[in-house]
Amino acid sequence: MELESILLPGIPDRRPMVIAGPCSAETEEQVLNTAHELAGKGIRIYRAGIWKPRTKPGGFEGVGAPGLPWLQRVKEETGMYTAVEVATRNHVLESVRYGIDILWVGARTSANPFAVQDVADALKETDFQGIVLVKNPVNPDLELWIGALERINNAGIRKIGAIHRGFSSYDKTLYRNLPQWHIPIELKRRIPNLPLISDPSHIGGKRELIAPLSQQAMDLNYDGLIIESHCSPDAAWSDKDQQITPDVLSYILNLLVIRDTKQTTESLTELRQQIDLLDDELLTVLAKRMRISREIGQYKKEHNMPVLQTRRYDEILDKRLSQAKELEMGVIFTKEVLEAIHEESIRQQIEILNQA
Ligand code: PEP
Ligand code: MN
């Protein structure tokens, strides 16, 4: 992917890049009050949803285009950059007309290639020079996320970033949207120069999770944070449980520990070498285990025995889980590893059974 830096003129090149503002623009007064308070705390990029995708009809669906001039006033009065969510061609054209600097593609839109393509095509019609941020799709599908990023990139947009806002789940959990950290981490591995921004507001869904989630994002070397902030959160028309005042936001940001990412000490290099060696050993041992397992498969085939012998598997699991406890390894983790290995063994044995 051909990418350019998303640094904005006048904003220092320092982690985290912070985008803050209300979930939704509600009234001109609320937009401007929140903006002035945030600007007073040193926030330089202002977000506000103008068109709101709501799960069910009948709720507040955003003020729409009449809110765009309010954001223009924010820019004039505070000097902040502005960011809004776009989901249709019309959203893009209207936002560009009002000088919005950052457009973001929401999680429901990222999940729909037709809609993302519509946004990408609309961008091509404009001379938009700003940044486009693409939220992860609601479902945990990395390829879909990358596909959305590619569609925007193919429209000639080079200043692109990804926003990690977590993934829907049916079950009630601590989080509003499960972080599934391995997905954004894999995204970063696949596209190393793509800036990654965390959205602790939509991951956590509640105020008290914003600080720990933001710290976790910083510890994972994320580039930025997008955090919902409202001048009176309890009165917010959408997402009120997760919005915080500019005061609280500033308090949280000041407490963040930003670890220096550039230095790699001698001792870390040594430890990493040890990890590399152990990974080598792990793979060699695993491959050997699979070979033996295939031999067993061959034997079972010749003696007309079923592949799955539950009692034997239960024994292995019991024995290894108590060993894991002694070795101070997580039992759930150990169980997952053993299950994955067992599943692959079974798959290979079945393959042997089906060979002519
Ligand atoms: C938002 O940022 O207000 C929003 C609607 O987010 P998401 O697309 O992550 O649900
Ligand atoms: Mn929101």
Tab-separated table of C-alpha atoms and ligand atoms in Angstrom:
chain	number	residue	atom	x	y	z
A	1	MET	CA	0.000	0.000	0.000
A	2	GLU	CA	1.347	3.417	-0.945
A	3	LEU	CA	1.117	5.537	2.195
A	4	GLU	CA	2.183	8.960	3.393
A	5	SER	CA	2.556	10.301	6.910
A	6	ILE	CA	-0.643	11.472	8.599
A	7	LEU	CA	1.157	14.091	10.669
A	8	LEU	CA	-0.741	17.386	10.535
A	9	PRO	CA	0.997	20.749	10.194
A	10	GLY	CA	1.487	22.345	13.596
A	11	ILE	CA	0.951	19.151	15.582
A	12	PRO	CA	4.130	17.748	17.150
A	13	ASP	CA	5.320	14.335	15.986
A	14	ARG	CA	4.681	12.679	19.312
A	15	ARG	CA	2.648	9.691	20.422
A	16	PRO	CA	-0.291	9.652	20.917
A	17	MET	CA	-1.961	11.686	18.204
A	18	VAL	CA	-5.209	12.560	20.020
A	19	ILE	CA	-8.591	13.045	18.376
A	20	ALA	CA	-11.370	13.990	20.796
A	21	GLY	CA	-14.893	15.297	20.709
A	22	PRO	CA	-18.472	14.197	21.180
A	23	CYS	CA	-19.950	11.025	19.774
A	24	SER	CA	-22.489	13.245	18.001
A	25	ALA	CA	-22.812	16.886	17.145
A	26	GLU	CA	-26.103	17.760	18.895
A	27	THR	CA	-26.456	21.528	18.957
A	28	GLU	CA	-24.220	24.373	17.897
A	29	GLU	CA	-23.787	25.321	21.545
A	30	GLN	CA	-22.752	21.800	22.603
A	31	VAL	CA	-20.328	21.509	19.667
A	32	LEU	CA	-18.679	24.863	20.397
A	33	ASN	CA	-18.601	24.528	24.201
A	34	THR	CA	-16.992	21.105	23.974
A	35	ALA	CA	-14.527	22.334	21.357
A	36	HIS	CA	-13.420	25.342	23.424
A	37	GLU	CA	-12.977	23.202	26.528
A	38	LEU	CA	-10.941	20.632	24.598
A	39	ALA	CA	-8.831	23.298	22.901
A	40	GLY	CA	-8.147	24.686	26.370
A	41	LYS	CA	-6.712	21.296	27.303
A	42	GLY	CA	-4.401	21.284	24.298
A	43	ILE	CA	-6.460	18.963	22.063
A	44	ARG	CA	-5.798	19.780	18.398
A	45	ILE	CA	-8.149	17.468	16.489
A	46	TYR	CA	-11.905	17.545	17.032
A	47	ARG	CA	-14.257	14.693	16.200
A	48	ALA	CA	-18.061	14.803	16.006
A	49	GLY	CA	-20.522	12.447	14.352
A	50	ILE	CA	-22.811	14.344	11.976
A	51	TRP	CA	-24.577	11.302	10.534
A	52	LYS	CA	-25.020	8.564	13.135
A	53	PRO	CA	-25.484	4.909	12.206
A	54	ARG	CA	-27.904	3.512	14.788
A	55	THR	CA	-28.712	-0.127	15.353
A	56	LYS	CA	-32.445	0.528	15.500
A	57	PRO	CA	-34.597	3.183	13.848
A	58	GLY	CA	-36.217	5.892	15.892
A	59	GLY	CA	-33.133	6.990	17.847
A	60	PHE	CA	-31.107	10.132	17.268
A	61	GLU	CA	-29.589	9.702	13.818
A	62	GLY	CA	-27.423	12.797	13.830
A	63	VAL	CA	-28.136	16.398	12.906
A	64	GLY	CA	-26.889	15.866	9.354
A	65	ALA	CA	-25.433	18.501	7.057
A	66	PRO	CA	-26.685	21.497	9.137
A	67	GLY	CA	-24.006	20.486	11.698
A	68	LEU	CA	-21.152	21.007	9.254
A	69	PRO	CA	-21.076	24.831	9.579
A	70	TRP	CA	-20.754	24.322	13.365
A	71	LEU	CA	-17.535	22.410	12.730
A	72	GLN	CA	-16.362	25.207	10.464
A	73	ARG	CA	-16.843	27.565	13.390
A	74	VAL	CA	-14.865	25.195	15.620
A	75	LYS	CA	-12.008	25.465	13.161
A	76	GLU	CA	-12.183	29.237	12.930
A	77	GLU	CA	-12.507	29.834	16.654
A	78	THR	CA	-10.085	27.234	18.026
A	79	GLY	CA	-7.748	26.373	15.138
A	80	MET	CA	-8.513	22.688	15.681
A	81	TYR	CA	-8.623	20.223	12.811
A	82	THR	CA	-11.997	18.523	12.350
A	83	ALA	CA	-13.017	14.900	11.786
A	84	VAL	CA	-16.360	13.324	10.863
A	85	GLU	CA	-17.689	9.894	9.913
A	86	VAL	CA	-18.723	9.356	6.298
A	87	ALA	CA	-20.727	6.434	4.973
A	88	THR	CA	-22.137	7.606	1.640
A	89	ARG	CA	-21.125	9.615	-1.420
A	90	ASN	CA	-23.184	12.525	-0.197
A	91	HIS	CA	-21.491	12.533	3.232
A	92	VAL	CA	-18.108	12.746	1.511
A	93	LEU	CA	-19.092	15.577	-0.841
A	94	GLU	CA	-20.742	17.613	1.930
A	95	SER	CA	-17.841	17.134	4.345
A	96	VAL	CA	-15.257	18.131	1.777
A	97	ARG	CA	-17.327	21.180	0.857
A	98	TYR	CA	-17.180	22.303	4.502
A	99	GLY	CA	-13.434	21.838	4.802
A	100	ILE	CA	-13.396	18.814	7.111
A	101	ASP	CA	-9.779	17.621	7.523
A	102	ILE	CA	-10.251	13.998	8.520
A	103	LEU	CA	-12.921	11.592	7.322
A	104	TRP	CA	-13.427	8.298	9.031
A	105	VAL	CA	-15.198	5.211	7.757
A	106	GLY	CA	-17.302	3.686	10.542
A	107	ALA	CA	-17.306	0.058	11.612
A	108	ARG	CA	-20.643	-0.782	9.994
A	109	THR	CA	-19.506	0.771	6.730
A	110	SER	CA	-16.117	-1.009	6.702
A	111	ALA	CA	-18.017	-4.276	6.830
A	112	ASN	CA	-19.743	-3.475	3.531
A	113	PRO	CA	-17.510	-3.374	0.428
A	114	PHE	CA	-20.242	-1.693	-1.668
A	115	ALA	CA	-20.462	1.187	0.796
A	116	VAL	CA	-16.673	1.545	1.125
A	117	GLN	CA	-16.356	1.593	-2.665
A	118	ASP	CA	-19.045	4.283	-2.809
A	119	VAL	CA	-17.042	6.401	-0.337
A	120	ALA	CA	-13.813	5.731	-2.279
A	121	ASP	CA	-15.429	6.725	-5.601
A	122	ALA	CA	-16.810	9.909	-4.060
A	123	LEU	CA	-13.342	10.811	-2.747
A	124	LYS	CA	-12.018	10.509	-6.289
A	125	GLU	CA	-14.515	13.147	-7.402
A	126	THR	CA	-13.099	15.659	-4.928
A	127	ASP	CA	-9.706	17.261	-4.389
A	128	PHE	CA	-9.641	16.068	-0.764
A	129	GLN	CA	-6.124	16.453	0.637
A	130	GLY	CA	-6.850	15.314	4.171
A	131	ILE	CA	-6.683	12.040	6.050
A	132	VAL	CA	-8.997	9.039	5.856
A	133	LEU	CA	-9.212	6.711	8.851
A	134	VAL	CA	-10.809	3.309	8.468
A	135	LYS	CA	-12.363	1.662	11.504
A	136	ASN	CA	-12.229	-2.097	11.817
A	137	PRO	CA	-15.396	-3.806	10.554
A	138	VAL	CA	-17.842	-4.882	13.274
A	139	ASN	CA	-16.989	-8.527	12.590
A	140	PRO	CA	-13.494	-9.829	13.335
A	141	ASP	CA	-12.357	-10.130	9.725
A	142	LEU	CA	-8.868	-8.778	9.091
A	143	GLU	CA	-9.074	-9.280	5.316
A	144	LEU	CA	-12.263	-7.198	5.171
A	145	TRP	CA	-10.529	-4.421	7.117
A	146	ILE	CA	-7.522	-4.528	4.790
A	147	GLY	CA	-9.870	-4.618	1.784
A	148	ALA	CA	-11.541	-1.403	2.969
A	149	LEU	CA	-8.150	0.260	3.451
A	150	GLU	CA	-7.124	-0.838	-0.050
A	151	ARG	CA	-10.304	0.540	-1.636
A	152	ILE	CA	-9.569	3.971	-0.096
A	153	ASN	CA	-5.915	3.722	-1.120
A	154	ASN	CA	-6.871	2.784	-4.678
A	155	ALA	CA	-8.894	5.995	-4.863
A	156	GLY	CA	-5.577	7.866	-4.645
A	157	ILE	CA	-5.725	8.615	-0.903
A	158	ARG	CA	-2.267	8.260	0.660
A	159	LYS	CA	-2.838	9.675	4.126
A	160	ILE	CA	-4.590	6.702	5.668
A	161	GLY	CA	-4.784	5.293	9.159
A	162	ALA	CA	-6.653	2.441	10.823
A	163	ILE	CA	-8.859	2.772	13.900
A	164	HIS	CA	-9.227	-0.218	16.199
A	165	ARG	CA	-12.687	0.025	17.852
A	166	GLY	CA	-13.198	-3.610	18.784
A	167	PHE	CA	-15.515	-6.324	17.458
A	168	SER	CA	-19.167	-7.164	18.169
A	169	SER	CA	-20.054	-10.222	20.149
A	170	TYR	CA	-23.353	-11.818	21.009
A	171	ASP	CA	-22.429	-12.479	24.631
A	172	LYS	CA	-22.359	-9.775	27.263
A	173	THR	CA	-18.743	-9.114	28.166
A	174	LEU	CA	-16.715	-6.585	30.109
A	175	TYR	CA	-16.278	-4.721	26.845
A	176	ARG	CA	-18.862	-3.202	24.548
A	177	ASN	CA	-16.771	-4.504	21.645
A	178	LEU	CA	-14.148	-7.196	22.170
A	179	PRO	CA	-10.649	-5.834	21.567
A	180	GLN	CA	-9.243	-9.045	20.019
A	181	TRP	CA	-5.816	-7.395	20.150
A	182	HIS	CA	-4.239	-9.993	17.873
A	183	ILE	CA	-6.204	-8.603	14.893
A	184	PRO	CA	-4.803	-5.040	14.946
A	185	ILE	CA	-1.384	-6.477	15.851
A	186	GLU	CA	-1.517	-8.681	12.747
A	187	LEU	CA	-2.661	-5.659	10.697
A	188	LYS	CA	0.417	-3.762	11.897
A	189	ARG	CA	2.613	-6.723	10.971
A	190	ARG	CA	1.089	-6.905	7.498
A	191	ILE	CA	1.190	-3.126	6.823
A	192	PRO	CA	3.955	-1.808	9.106
A	193	ASN	CA	3.800	1.849	8.014
A	194	LEU	CA	0.023	2.126	8.518
A	195	PRO	CA	-0.715	4.346	11.533
A	196	LEU	CA	-2.882	2.633	14.121
A	197	ILE	CA	-5.302	4.527	16.343
A	198	SER	CA	-7.173	3.069	19.288
A	199	ASP	CA	-10.801	3.916	20.071
A	200	PRO	CA	-11.089	2.999	23.753
A	201	SER	CA	-14.532	4.649	23.934
A	202	HIS	CA	-16.188	2.144	21.606
A	203	ILE	CA	-14.106	-0.829	22.777
A	204	GLY	CA	-14.870	-0.250	26.446
A	205	GLY	CA	-18.306	1.327	26.220
A	206	LYS	CA	-17.834	2.795	29.699
A	207	ARG	CA	-15.901	5.674	31.191
A	208	GLU	CA	-13.782	3.676	33.603
A	209	LEU	CA	-12.261	1.562	30.829
A	210	ILE	CA	-10.887	4.515	28.839
A	211	ALA	CA	-7.717	4.931	30.906
A	212	PRO	CA	-6.624	1.257	31.013
A	213	LEU	CA	-7.464	0.687	27.339
A	214	SER	CA	-5.567	3.811	26.296
A	215	GLN	CA	-2.543	2.686	28.300
A	216	GLN	CA	-2.712	-0.750	26.729
A	217	ALA	CA	-2.802	0.815	23.249
A	218	MET	CA	0.250	2.915	24.076
A	219	ASP	CA	2.082	-0.145	25.407
A	220	LEU	CA	1.323	-1.889	22.107
A	221	ASN	CA	2.908	1.045	20.283
A	222	TYR	CA	-0.277	2.470	18.763
A	223	ASP	CA	0.155	5.872	17.146
A	224	GLY	CA	-2.991	7.581	18.345
A	225	LEU	CA	-6.203	7.650	20.351
A	226	ILE	CA	-9.712	8.730	19.378
A	227	ILE	CA	-11.723	9.395	22.515
A	228	GLU	CA	-15.293	10.586	22.900
A	229	SER	CA	-15.536	13.705	25.019
A	230	HIS	CA	-18.592	15.850	25.721
A	231	CYS	CA	-19.109	19.038	27.742
A	232	SER	CA	-21.897	17.299	29.714
A	233	PRO	CA	-21.619	13.541	29.104
A	234	ASP	CA	-24.661	12.584	31.191
A	235	ALA	CA	-26.857	14.631	28.884
A	236	ALA	CA	-25.348	13.261	25.638
A	237	TRP	CA	-27.818	12.183	22.955
A	238	SER	CA	-25.752	9.103	22.032
A	239	ASP	CA	-23.155	6.904	23.767
A	240	LYS	CA	-23.456	8.771	27.052
A	241	ASP	CA	-22.019	5.986	29.218
A	242	GLN	CA	-18.666	6.162	27.477
A	243	GLN	CA	-18.202	9.921	27.078
A	244	ILE	CA	-15.965	11.881	29.426
A	245	THR	CA	-15.544	15.571	30.100
A	246	PRO	CA	-12.556	17.411	28.617
A	247	ASP	CA	-11.237	17.689	32.208
A	248	VAL	CA	-11.282	13.940	32.741
A	249	LEU	CA	-9.796	13.380	29.287
A	250	SER	CA	-6.911	15.675	30.073
A	251	TYR	CA	-6.360	13.908	33.424
A	252	ILE	CA	-6.279	10.513	31.688
A	253	LEU	CA	-3.894	11.698	28.958
A	254	ASN	CA	-1.523	13.203	31.507
A	255	LEU	CA	-1.296	9.926	33.383
A	256	LEU	CA	-0.423	7.862	30.299
A	257	VAL	CA	3.022	6.317	30.378
A	258	ILE	CA	4.548	6.570	26.916
A	259	ARG	CA	7.400	4.155	26.601
A	260	ASP	CA	10.258	4.967	24.274
A	261	THR	CA	10.014	2.658	21.300
A	262	LYS	CA	13.249	3.353	19.528
A	263	GLN	CA	15.882	1.917	21.798
A	264	THR	CA	16.727	-1.760	21.718
A	265	THR	CA	19.188	-2.559	24.452
A	266	GLU	CA	21.866	-5.246	24.312
A	267	SER	CA	20.067	-7.361	26.866
A	268	LEU	CA	16.805	-7.228	24.895
A	269	THR	CA	18.648	-8.407	21.779
A	270	GLU	CA	20.025	-11.349	23.748
A	271	LEU	CA	16.640	-12.278	25.148
A	272	ARG	CA	15.131	-12.100	21.674
A	273	GLN	CA	17.801	-14.450	20.379
A	274	GLN	CA	16.822	-16.890	23.090
A	275	ILE	CA	13.179	-16.612	22.063
A	276	ASP	CA	14.143	-17.290	18.429
A	277	LEU	CA	16.022	-20.431	19.463
A	278	LEU	CA	13.131	-21.636	21.578
A	279	ASP	CA	10.688	-21.034	18.711
A	280	ASP	CA	12.964	-23.153	16.523
A	281	GLU	CA	12.894	-25.938	19.090
A	282	LEU	CA	9.148	-25.651	19.535
A	283	LEU	CA	8.528	-26.065	15.807
A	284	THR	CA	10.957	-28.955	15.491
A	285	VAL	CA	9.324	-30.758	18.407
A	286	LEU	CA	5.845	-30.077	17.029
A	287	ALA	CA	6.795	-31.417	13.600
A	288	LYS	CA	8.225	-34.538	15.215
A	289	ARG	CA	5.055	-35.015	17.250
A	290	MET	CA	2.964	-34.756	14.070
A	291	ARG	CA	5.160	-37.354	12.333
A	292	ILE	CA	4.648	-39.811	15.169
A	293	SER	CA	0.965	-39.026	15.206
A	294	ARG	CA	0.786	-39.908	11.487
A	295	GLU	CA	2.535	-43.216	12.231
A	296	ILE	CA	-0.116	-43.903	14.837
A	297	GLY	CA	-2.715	-43.009	12.206
A	298	GLN	CA	-1.216	-45.570	9.867
A	299	TYR	CA	-1.342	-48.215	12.619
A	300	LYS	CA	-4.963	-47.394	13.442
A	301	LYS	CA	-5.839	-47.704	9.769
A	302	GLU	CA	-4.166	-51.097	9.413
A	303	HIS	CA	-5.897	-52.380	12.566
A	304	ASN	CA	-9.246	-50.869	11.719
A	305	MET	CA	-9.275	-48.718	14.849
A	306	PRO	CA	-11.182	-45.395	15.145
A	307	VAL	CA	-9.069	-42.251	14.975
A	308	LEU	CA	-10.521	-40.557	18.045
A	309	GLN	CA	-9.928	-42.338	21.340
A	310	THR	CA	-11.487	-40.011	23.862
A	311	ARG	CA	-10.143	-41.737	26.945
A	312	ARG	CA	-6.561	-41.372	25.783
A	313	TYR	CA	-7.133	-37.692	24.993
A	314	ASP	CA	-8.732	-37.051	28.425
A	315	GLU	CA	-5.700	-38.649	30.063
A	316	ILE	CA	-3.295	-36.453	28.104
A	317	LEU	CA	-5.292	-33.341	28.944
A	318	ASP	CA	-5.546	-34.120	32.695
A	319	LYS	CA	-1.890	-34.921	33.018
A	320	ARG	CA	-0.662	-31.893	31.093
A	321	LEU	CA	-3.000	-29.450	32.780
A	322	SER	CA	-1.718	-30.377	36.220
A	323	GLN	CA	1.810	-30.136	34.861
A	324	ALA	CA	0.956	-26.657	33.510
A	325	LYS	CA	-0.155	-25.580	36.994
A	326	GLU	CA	3.145	-26.734	38.466
A	327	LEU	CA	5.032	-24.855	35.776
A	328	GLU	CA	2.988	-21.731	36.555
A	329	MET	CA	1.511	-21.608	33.075
A	330	GLY	CA	-2.031	-20.428	32.425
A	331	VAL	CA	-4.388	-23.414	32.397
A	332	ILE	CA	-6.711	-21.925	29.780
A	333	PHE	CA	-3.766	-21.107	27.530
A	334	THR	CA	-2.286	-24.613	27.934
A	335	LYS	CA	-5.637	-26.174	27.194
A	336	GLU	CA	-6.020	-24.098	24.032
A	337	VAL	CA	-2.554	-25.085	22.814
A	338	LEU	CA	-3.144	-28.787	23.535
A	339	GLU	CA	-6.532	-28.680	21.861
A	340	ALA	CA	-5.072	-27.055	18.746
A	341	ILE	CA	-2.342	-29.698	18.570
A	342	HIS	CA	-4.825	-32.514	19.132
A	343	GLU	CA	-7.168	-31.154	16.479
A	344	GLU	CA	-4.338	-31.067	13.938
A	345	SER	CA	-3.255	-34.624	14.870
A	346	ILE	CA	-6.795	-35.877	14.333
A	347	ARG	CA	-7.010	-34.040	11.018
A	348	GLN	CA	-3.792	-35.638	9.819
A	349	GLN	CA	-4.856	-39.114	10.963
A	350	ILE	CA	-8.175	-38.769	9.163
A	351	GLU	CA	-6.259	-37.751	6.054
A	352	ILE	CA	-4.257	-40.989	6.302
A	353	LEU	CA	-7.435	-43.009	6.830
A	354	ASN	CA	-8.914	-41.568	3.650
A	355	GLN	CA	-5.851	-42.244	1.542
A	356	ALA	CA	-6.359	-45.037	-0.937
B	1	PEP	C1	-18.443	6.671	16.409
B	1	PEP	O1	-17.217	6.816	16.323
B	1	PEP	O2	-19.198	7.445	16.989
B	1	PEP	C2	-19.040	5.446	15.838
B	1	PEP	C3	-20.295	5.394	15.423
B	1	PEP	O3	-18.197	4.430	15.873
B	1	PEP	P1	-18.233	2.923	15.304
B	1	PEP	O4	-18.315	3.036	13.818
B	1	PEP	O5	-16.907	2.440	15.798
B	1	PEP	O6	-19.376	2.230	15.948
B	2	MN	MN	-20.076	6.894	19.551
